[in-house]
Short mmCIF file of C-alpha atoms in Angstrom, two decimals:
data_model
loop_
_atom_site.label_atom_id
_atom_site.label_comp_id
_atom_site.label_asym_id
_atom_site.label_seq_id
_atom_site.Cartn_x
_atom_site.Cartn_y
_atom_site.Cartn_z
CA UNK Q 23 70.41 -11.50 4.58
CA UNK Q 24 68.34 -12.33 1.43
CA UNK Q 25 65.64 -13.50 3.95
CA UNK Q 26 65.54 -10.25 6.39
CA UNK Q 27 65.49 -8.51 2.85
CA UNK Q 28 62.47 -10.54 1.39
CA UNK Q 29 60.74 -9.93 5.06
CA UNK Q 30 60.95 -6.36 4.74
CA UNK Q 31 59.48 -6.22 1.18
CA UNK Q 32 56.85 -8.25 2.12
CA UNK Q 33 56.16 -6.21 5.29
CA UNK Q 34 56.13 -3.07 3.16
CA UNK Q 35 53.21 -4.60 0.41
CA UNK Q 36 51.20 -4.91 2.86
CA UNK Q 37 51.03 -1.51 4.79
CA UNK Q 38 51.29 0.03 1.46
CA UNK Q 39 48.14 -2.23 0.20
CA UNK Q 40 45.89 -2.09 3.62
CA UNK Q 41 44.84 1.68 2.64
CA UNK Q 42 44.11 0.89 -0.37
CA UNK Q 43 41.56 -1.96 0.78
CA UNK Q 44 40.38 -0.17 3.83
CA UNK Q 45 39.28 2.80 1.43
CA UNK Q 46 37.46 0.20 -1.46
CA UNK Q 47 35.58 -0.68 1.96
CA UNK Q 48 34.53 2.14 3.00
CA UNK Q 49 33.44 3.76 -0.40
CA UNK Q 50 29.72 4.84 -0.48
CA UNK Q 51 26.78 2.62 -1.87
CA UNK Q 52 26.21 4.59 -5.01
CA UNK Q 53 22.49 6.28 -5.17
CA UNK Q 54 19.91 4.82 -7.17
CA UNK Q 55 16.07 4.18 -7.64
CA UNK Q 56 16.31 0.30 -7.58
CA UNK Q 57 12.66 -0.16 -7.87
CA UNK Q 58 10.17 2.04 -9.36
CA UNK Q 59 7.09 0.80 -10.02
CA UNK Q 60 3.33 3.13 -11.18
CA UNK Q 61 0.03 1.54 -10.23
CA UNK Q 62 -3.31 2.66 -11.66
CA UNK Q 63 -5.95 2.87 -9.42
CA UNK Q 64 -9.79 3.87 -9.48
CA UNK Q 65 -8.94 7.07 -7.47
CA UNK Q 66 -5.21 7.76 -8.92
CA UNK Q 67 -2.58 6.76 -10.14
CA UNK Q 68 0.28 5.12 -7.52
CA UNK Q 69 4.01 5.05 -7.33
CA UNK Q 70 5.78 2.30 -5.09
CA UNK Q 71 9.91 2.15 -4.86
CA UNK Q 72 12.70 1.22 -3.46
CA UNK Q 73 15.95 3.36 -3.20
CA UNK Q 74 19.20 2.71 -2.69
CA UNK Q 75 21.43 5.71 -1.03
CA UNK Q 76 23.98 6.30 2.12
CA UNK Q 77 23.68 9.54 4.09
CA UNK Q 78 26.41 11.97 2.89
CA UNK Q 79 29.07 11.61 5.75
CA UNK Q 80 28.65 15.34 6.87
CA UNK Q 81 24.82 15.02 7.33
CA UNK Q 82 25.23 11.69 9.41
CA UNK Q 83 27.98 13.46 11.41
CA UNK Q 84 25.73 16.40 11.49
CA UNK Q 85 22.47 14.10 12.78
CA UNK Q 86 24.90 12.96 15.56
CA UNK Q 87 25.44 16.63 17.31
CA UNK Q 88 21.58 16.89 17.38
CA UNK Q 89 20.73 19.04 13.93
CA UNK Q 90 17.89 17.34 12.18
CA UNK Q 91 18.31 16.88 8.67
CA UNK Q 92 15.32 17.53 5.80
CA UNK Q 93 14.49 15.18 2.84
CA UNK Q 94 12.46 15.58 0.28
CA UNK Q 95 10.49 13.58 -2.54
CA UNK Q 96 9.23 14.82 -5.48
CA UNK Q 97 6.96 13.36 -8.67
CA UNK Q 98 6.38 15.28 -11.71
CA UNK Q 99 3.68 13.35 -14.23
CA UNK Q 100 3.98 14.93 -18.10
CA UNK Q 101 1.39 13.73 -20.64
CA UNK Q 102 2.95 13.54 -24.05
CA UNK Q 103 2.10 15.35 -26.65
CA UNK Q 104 2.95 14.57 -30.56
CA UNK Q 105 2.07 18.31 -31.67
CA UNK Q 106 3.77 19.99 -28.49
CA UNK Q 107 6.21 19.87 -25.64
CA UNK Q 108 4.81 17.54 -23.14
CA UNK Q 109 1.74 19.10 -20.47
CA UNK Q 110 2.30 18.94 -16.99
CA UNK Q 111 -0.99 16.91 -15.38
CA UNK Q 112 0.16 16.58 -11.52
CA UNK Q 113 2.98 17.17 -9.34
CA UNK Q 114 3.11 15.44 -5.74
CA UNK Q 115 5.80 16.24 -3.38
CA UNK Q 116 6.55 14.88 0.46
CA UNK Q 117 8.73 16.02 3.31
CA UNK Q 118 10.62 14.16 5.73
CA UNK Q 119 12.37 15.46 8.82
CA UNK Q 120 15.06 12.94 10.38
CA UNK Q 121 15.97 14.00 14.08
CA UNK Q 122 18.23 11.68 16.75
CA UNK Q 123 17.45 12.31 20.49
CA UNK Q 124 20.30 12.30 22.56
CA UNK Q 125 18.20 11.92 25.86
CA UNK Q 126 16.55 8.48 24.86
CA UNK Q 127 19.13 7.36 21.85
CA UNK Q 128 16.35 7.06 19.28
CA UNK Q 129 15.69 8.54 16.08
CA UNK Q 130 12.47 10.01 14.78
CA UNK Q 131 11.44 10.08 11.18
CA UNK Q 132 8.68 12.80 10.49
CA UNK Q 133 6.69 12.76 7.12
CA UNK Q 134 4.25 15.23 5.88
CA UNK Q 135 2.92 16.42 2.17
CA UNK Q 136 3.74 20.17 3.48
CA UNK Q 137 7.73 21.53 4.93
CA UNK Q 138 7.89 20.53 8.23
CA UNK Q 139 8.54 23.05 10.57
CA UNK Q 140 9.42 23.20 14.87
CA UNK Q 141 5.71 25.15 15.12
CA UNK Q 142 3.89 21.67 15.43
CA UNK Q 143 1.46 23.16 12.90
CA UNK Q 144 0.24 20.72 9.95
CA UNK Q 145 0.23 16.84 9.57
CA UNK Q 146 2.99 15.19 10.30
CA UNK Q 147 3.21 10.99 10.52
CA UNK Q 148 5.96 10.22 12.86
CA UNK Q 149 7.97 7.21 13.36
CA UNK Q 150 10.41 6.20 15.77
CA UNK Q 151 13.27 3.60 15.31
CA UNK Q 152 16.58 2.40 17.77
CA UNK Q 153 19.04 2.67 14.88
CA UNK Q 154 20.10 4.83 12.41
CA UNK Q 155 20.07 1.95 9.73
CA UNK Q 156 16.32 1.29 10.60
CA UNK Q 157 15.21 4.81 9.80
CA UNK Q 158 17.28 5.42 6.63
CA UNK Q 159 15.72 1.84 5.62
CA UNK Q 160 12.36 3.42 6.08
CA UNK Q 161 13.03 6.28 4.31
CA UNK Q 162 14.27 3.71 1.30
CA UNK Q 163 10.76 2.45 0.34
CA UNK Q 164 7.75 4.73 -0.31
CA UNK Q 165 4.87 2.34 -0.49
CA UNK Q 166 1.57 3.37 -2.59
CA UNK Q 167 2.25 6.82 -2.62
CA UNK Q 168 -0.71 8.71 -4.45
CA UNK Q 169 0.91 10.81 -7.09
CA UNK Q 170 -1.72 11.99 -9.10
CA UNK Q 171 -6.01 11.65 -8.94
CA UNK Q 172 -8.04 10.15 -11.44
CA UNK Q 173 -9.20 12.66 -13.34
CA UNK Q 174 -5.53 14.05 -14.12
CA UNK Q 175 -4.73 11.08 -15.74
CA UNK Q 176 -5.92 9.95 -19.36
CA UNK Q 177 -6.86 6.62 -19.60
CA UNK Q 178 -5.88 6.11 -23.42
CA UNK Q 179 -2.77 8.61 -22.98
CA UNK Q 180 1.08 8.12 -22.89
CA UNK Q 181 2.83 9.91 -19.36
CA UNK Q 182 6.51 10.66 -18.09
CA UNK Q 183 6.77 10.13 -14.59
CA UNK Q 184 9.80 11.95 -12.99
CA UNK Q 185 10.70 10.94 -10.14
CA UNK Q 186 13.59 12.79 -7.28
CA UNK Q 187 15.02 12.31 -3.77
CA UNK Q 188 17.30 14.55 -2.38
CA UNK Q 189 18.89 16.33 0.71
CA UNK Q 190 16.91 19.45 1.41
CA UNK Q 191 19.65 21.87 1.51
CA UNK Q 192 17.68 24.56 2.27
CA UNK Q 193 16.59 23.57 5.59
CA UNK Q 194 20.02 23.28 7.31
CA UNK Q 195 21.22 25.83 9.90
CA UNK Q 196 22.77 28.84 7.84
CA UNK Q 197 25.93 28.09 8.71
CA UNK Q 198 25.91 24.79 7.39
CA UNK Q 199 24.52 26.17 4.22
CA UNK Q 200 26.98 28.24 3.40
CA UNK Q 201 29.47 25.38 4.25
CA UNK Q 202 27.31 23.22 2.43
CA UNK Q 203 27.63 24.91 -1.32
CA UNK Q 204 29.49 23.01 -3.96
CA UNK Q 205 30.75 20.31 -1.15
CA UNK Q 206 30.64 16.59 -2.38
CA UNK Q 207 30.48 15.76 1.41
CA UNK Q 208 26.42 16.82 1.71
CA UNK Q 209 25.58 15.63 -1.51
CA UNK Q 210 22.34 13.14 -1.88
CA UNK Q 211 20.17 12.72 -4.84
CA UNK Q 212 18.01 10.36 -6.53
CA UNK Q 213 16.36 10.60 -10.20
CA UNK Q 214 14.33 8.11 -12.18
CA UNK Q 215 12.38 9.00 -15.07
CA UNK Q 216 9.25 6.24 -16.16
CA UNK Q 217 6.93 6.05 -19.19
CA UNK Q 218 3.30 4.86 -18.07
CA UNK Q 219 1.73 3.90 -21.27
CA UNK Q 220 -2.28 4.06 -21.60
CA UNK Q 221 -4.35 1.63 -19.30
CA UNK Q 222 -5.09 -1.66 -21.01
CA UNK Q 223 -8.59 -2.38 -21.62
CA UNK Q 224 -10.10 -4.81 -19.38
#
């Protein structure tokens, strides 16, 4: 009896604790700017980084049935000012367009420095990739990304770089908008904010 009783106890720990461990699993990588790092140059100034995100469940699901989903990634620079509220010098900004093709079971990743649109019109670099893991790892590390030219940049000055990533919201089907608002389930963003101090004299 005291055995068929300590059985059953046991039995009932651990369907009551497998949810619990099964949902500590499956819990989202939390989104962050690992790496951030500004690079002066002769012709600009340079930002190189490495993020660390998962695709909102409802946008993967989404990518799945065929609706592309929009990205975008933004950099503010500020020079600082002692006097005044800090000056806006540059502001960069690029667009990426994530697509899966049923037909071949591939995934495309478009960039371009302008909203990409279904016309075809504009620059766009494409790349293509066999999983899904591949192209969000692509989109996880801009690379030498010129943020700013020379001449927008002061040499002996102090700047705020402001970085963003985010889920384009406003580039999903209207329906999916409207479901969209105020839902955890399509939320993705990305912030870093970094001082660049003046350029050290060679």
């Amino acid at each position: 009896m005291v055995r068929s009783v300590f059985v059953w106890v046991i039995a009932w720990l651990l369907v009551l604790a497998w949810p619990v461990s099964v949902c500590a699993q499956a819990q989202p990588l939390a989104s962050d700017v690992a790496d951030l790092r500004l690079e002066r140059a002769d012709d600009g100034l340079y930002l190189s980084a490495t993020l660390q995100f998962a695709l909102p469940e409802l946008a993967e699901d989404a990518l799945y049935k065929g609706i592309p989903m929009f990205f975008v990634a933004e950099a503010q620079v500020l020079r600082e000012r002692w006097y005044w509220s800090d000056r806006q010098v540059a502001t960069a900004t690029r667009h990426l367009r994530l697509s899966y093709q049923p037909l071949t079971r591939r995934w495309r990743l478009s960039t371009s420095t302008s909203p990409i649109s279904n016309t075809g019109l504009g620059v766009v670099l494409g790349q293509n990739f066999d999983d899904l893991r591949d192209a969000v790892s692509a989109m996880q590390r801009i690379t030498r990304w010129r943020i700013a030219d020379a001449g927008e940049i002061d040499a002996d000055a102090v700047h705020m770089v402001n970085f963003r990533f985010r889920l384009d919201m406003s580039q999903l089907p209207r329906p999916l908008q409207i479901g969209a608002v105020g839902s955890a389930g399509w939320s993705l963003a990305v912030t870093r904010n970094q001082r660049l101090g003046p350029e050290v004299a060679r």
